[in-house]
């Protein structure tokens, strides 16, 4: 069974993330979305909230599950018997950092392969920080995130 992990902060999940998850779920037998719990920057949504939002918008995908993690990504991948890390690339700016991370993860675990998926061009401008910025200005989020989680995001910014 080919299992992949798709890691990130997902603070919150965006249409760009969901597009990668849907496409990866067609390529792999199982995709485990990994929500990083602790990051130096304080997340807007708790890890439980972020997992909950992802579970709701991926409910239609039978071979996708979501879990949160602390610590090294390669350890999270091992726990889930995943041999592949999926990363999405939006712009050339993402590349240098992701390239470095891929090499580092390979050095930490030589069995672990990182595979990159190009974002759907219609989502290339979307990031969680843009979602949060727009939500702070009470802007229209309908192009950026799945409709069913818009009320949850708005509630954070009331
Ligand atoms: O959505 P993000 O914030 O760009 O995702 C970053 C993430 C979670 C993929 C990255 O921070 C990560 O892998 N963190 C886990 C710690 C780790 O394994 N770091 C690499 C070796 S130091």
GROMACS .gro file of C-alpha atoms and ligand atoms in nm:
model
  180
    1UNK     CA    1   0.000   0.000   0.000
    2UNK     CA    2   0.142   0.341  -0.102
    3UNK     CA    3   0.087   0.590   0.179
    4UNK     CA    4   0.175   0.959   0.157
    5UNK     CA    5   0.172   1.232   0.418
    6UNK     CA    6   0.078   1.587   0.330
    7UNK     CA    7   0.211   1.809   0.610
    8UNK     CA    8   0.147   2.171   0.692
    9UNK     CA    9   0.019   2.426   0.937
   10UNK     CA   10  -0.323   2.447   0.769
   11UNK     CA   11  -0.411   2.760   0.967
   12UNK     CA   12  -0.671   2.729   0.810
   13UNK     CA   13  -0.695   2.485   0.517
   14UNK     CA   14  -0.741   2.665   0.182
   15UNK     CA   15  -0.879   2.570  -0.160
   16UNK     CA   16  -0.518   2.527  -0.272
   17UNK     CA   17  -0.449   2.270   0.002
   18UNK     CA   18  -0.773   2.086  -0.072
   19UNK     CA   19  -0.689   2.068  -0.442
   20UNK     CA   20  -0.353   1.906  -0.362
   21UNK     CA   21  -0.520   1.659  -0.122
   22UNK     CA   22  -0.781   1.561  -0.382
   23UNK     CA   23  -0.520   1.509  -0.652
   24UNK     CA   24  -0.282   1.320  -0.420
   25UNK     CA   25  -0.567   1.093  -0.310
   26UNK     CA   26  -0.595   0.974  -0.671
   27UNK     CA   27  -0.223   0.892  -0.691
   28UNK     CA   28  -0.175   0.722  -0.352
   29UNK     CA   29  -0.367   0.444  -0.177
   30UNK     CA   30  -0.389   0.659   0.133
   31UNK     CA   31  -0.307   1.021   0.217
   32UNK     CA   32  -0.253   1.130   0.576
   33UNK     CA   33  -0.284   1.504   0.623
   34UNK     CA   34  -0.042   1.605   0.901
   35UNK     CA   35  -0.121   1.918   1.099
   36UNK     CA   36   0.184   2.062   1.274
   37UNK     CA   37   0.077   2.144   1.631
   38UNK     CA   38   0.364   2.361   1.751
   39UNK     CA   39   0.516   2.632   1.548
   40UNK     CA   40   0.700   2.937   1.666
   41UNK     CA   41   0.430   3.164   1.526
   42UNK     CA   42   0.109   3.136   1.723
   43UNK     CA   43  -0.158   2.973   1.508
   44UNK     CA   44  -0.498   3.139   1.473
   45UNK     CA   45  -0.678   2.805   1.500
   46UNK     CA   46  -0.596   2.536   1.758
   47UNK     CA   47  -0.460   2.206   1.627
   48UNK     CA   48  -0.795   2.043   1.708
   49UNK     CA   49  -0.985   2.311   1.515
   50UNK     CA   50  -0.750   2.278   1.216
   51UNK     CA   51  -0.788   1.899   1.213
   52UNK     CA   52  -1.167   1.936   1.242
   53UNK     CA   53  -1.187   2.178   0.947
   54UNK     CA   54  -0.975   1.945   0.731
   55UNK     CA   55  -1.185   1.641   0.828
   56UNK     CA   56  -1.501   1.823   0.725
   57UNK     CA   57  -1.377   1.933   0.383
   58UNK     CA   58  -1.218   1.594   0.305
   59UNK     CA   59  -1.515   1.384   0.423
   60UNK     CA   60  -1.588   1.288   0.060
   61UNK     CA   61  -1.242   1.132   0.019
   62UNK     CA   62  -1.242   0.775   0.154
   63UNK     CA   63  -0.865   0.731   0.151
   64UNK     CA   64  -0.776   1.056   0.330
   65UNK     CA   65  -0.729   1.087   0.704
   66UNK     CA   66  -0.605   1.371   0.922
   67UNK     CA   67  -0.384   1.370   1.228
   68UNK     CA   68  -0.179   1.627   1.414
   69UNK     CA   69   0.187   1.600   1.504
   70UNK     CA   70   0.468   1.752   1.702
   71UNK     CA   71   0.834   1.709   1.629
   72UNK     CA   72   0.996   1.581   1.315
   73UNK     CA   73   0.796   1.520   1.001
   74UNK     CA   74   0.998   1.208   0.912
   75UNK     CA   75   0.891   1.053   1.244
   76UNK     CA   76   0.527   1.137   1.176
   77UNK     CA   77   0.561   0.976   0.832
   78UNK     CA   78   0.714   0.663   0.985
   79UNK     CA   79   0.436   0.635   1.244
   80UNK     CA   80   0.185   0.629   0.957
   81UNK     CA   81   0.395   0.390   0.744
   82UNK     CA   82   0.422   0.659   0.479
   83UNK     CA   83   0.713   0.650   0.237
   84UNK     CA   84   0.628   0.975   0.058
   85UNK     CA   85   0.595   1.336   0.170
   86UNK     CA   86   0.376   1.547  -0.056
   87UNK     CA   87   0.444   1.917  -0.088
   88UNK     CA   88   0.260   2.169  -0.299
   89UNK     CA   89   0.449   2.433  -0.493
   90UNK     CA   90   0.281   2.761  -0.578
   91UNK     CA   91   0.551   2.989  -0.704
   92UNK     CA   92   0.922   2.974  -0.766
   93UNK     CA   93   0.959   3.143  -0.426
   94UNK     CA   94   0.840   2.825  -0.255
   95UNK     CA   95   1.104   2.620  -0.430
   96UNK     CA   96   1.425   2.710  -0.249
   97UNK     CA   97   1.287   2.647   0.099
   98UNK     CA   98   1.111   2.327  -0.005
   99UNK     CA   99   1.422   2.201  -0.183
  100UNK     CA  100   1.623   2.250   0.136
  101UNK     CA  101   1.356   2.079   0.347
  102UNK     CA  102   1.337   1.786   0.107
  103UNK     CA  103   1.714   1.735   0.126
  104UNK     CA  104   1.710   1.766   0.504
  105UNK     CA  105   1.428   1.514   0.538
  106UNK     CA  106   1.613   1.279   0.303
  107UNK     CA  107   1.925   1.313   0.519
  108UNK     CA  108   1.717   1.231   0.828
  109UNK     CA  109   1.549   0.932   0.664
  110UNK     CA  110   1.689   0.799   0.339
  111UNK     CA  111   1.373   0.592   0.278
  112UNK     CA  112   1.153   0.900   0.270
  113UNK     CA  113   1.084   1.058  -0.070
  114UNK     CA  114   0.947   1.409  -0.111
  115UNK     CA  115   0.723   1.460  -0.412
  116UNK     CA  116   0.609   1.798  -0.532
  117UNK     CA  117   0.278   1.879  -0.689
  118UNK     CA  118   0.227   2.203  -0.877
  119UNK     CA  119  -0.062   2.406  -0.750
  120UNK     CA  120  -0.363   2.450  -0.970
  121UNK     CA  121  -0.293   2.789  -1.132
  122UNK     CA  122  -0.624   2.931  -1.013
  123UNK     CA  123  -0.508   2.883  -0.652
  124UNK     CA  124  -0.147   2.994  -0.682
  125UNK     CA  125  -0.208   3.324  -0.500
  126UNK     CA  126  -0.379   3.165  -0.199
  127UNK     CA  127  -0.212   3.113   0.137
  128UNK     CA  128  -0.346   3.069   0.489
  129UNK     CA  129  -0.193   3.402   0.588
  130UNK     CA  130  -0.382   3.575   0.305
  131UNK     CA  131  -0.702   3.407   0.425
  132UNK     CA  132  -0.642   3.537   0.776
  133UNK     CA  133  -0.556   3.884   0.653
  134UNK     CA  134  -0.869   3.904   0.438
  135UNK     CA  135  -1.085   3.759   0.717
  136UNK     CA  136  -0.952   4.031   0.949
  137UNK     CA  137  -1.087   4.291   0.704
  138UNK     CA  138  -1.419   4.101   0.679
  139UNK     CA  139  -1.348   4.037   0.310
  140UNK     CA  140  -1.513   3.779   0.085
  141UNK     CA  141  -1.343   3.440   0.143
  142UNK     CA  142  -1.544   3.240  -0.111
  143UNK     CA  143  -1.261   3.212  -0.365
  144UNK     CA  144  -1.003   3.115  -0.105
  145UNK     CA  145  -1.148   2.844   0.120
  146UNK     CA  146  -1.418   2.577   0.096
  147UNK     CA  147  -1.761   2.734   0.153
  148UNK     CA  148  -1.853   2.507   0.443
  149UNK     CA  149  -1.576   2.644   0.666
  150UNK     CA  150  -1.630   3.015   0.595
  151UNK     CA  151  -1.861   3.056   0.901
  152UNK     CA  152  -1.592   2.903   1.125
  153UNK     CA  153  -1.331   3.147   0.998
  154UNK     CA  154  -1.565   3.446   1.025
  155UNK     CA  155  -1.644   3.350   1.384
  156UNK     CA  156  -1.274   3.376   1.475
  157UNK     CA  157  -1.272   3.734   1.354
  158UNK     CA  158  -1.594   3.859   1.516
  159LIG     O1  159   0.230   2.489   0.602
  159LIG     P1  160   0.372   2.510   0.647
  159LIG     O2  161   0.377   2.593   0.773
  159LIG     O3  162   0.458   2.567   0.538
  159LIG     O4  163   0.431   2.363   0.681
  159LIG     C1  164   0.561   2.347   0.729
  159LIG     C2  165   0.587   2.203   0.775
  159LIG     C3  166   0.486   2.159   0.880
  159LIG     C4  167   0.579   2.111   0.658
  159LIG     C5  168   0.731   2.204   0.834
  159LIG     O5  169   0.742   2.307   0.926
  159LIG     C6  170   0.767   2.072   0.903
  159LIG     O6  171   0.787   1.972   0.839
  159LIG     N1  172   0.777   2.077   1.036
  159LIG     C7  173   0.807   1.962   1.120
  159LIG     C8  174   0.949   1.968   1.178
  159LIG     C9  175   1.049   1.908   1.082
  159LIG     O7  176   1.048   1.791   1.056
  159LIG     N2  177   1.137   1.997   1.029
  159LIG    C10  178   1.237   1.956   0.933
  159LIG    C11  179   1.365   1.914   0.999
  159LIG     S1  180   1.433   2.035   1.111
   0.00000   0.00000   0.00000
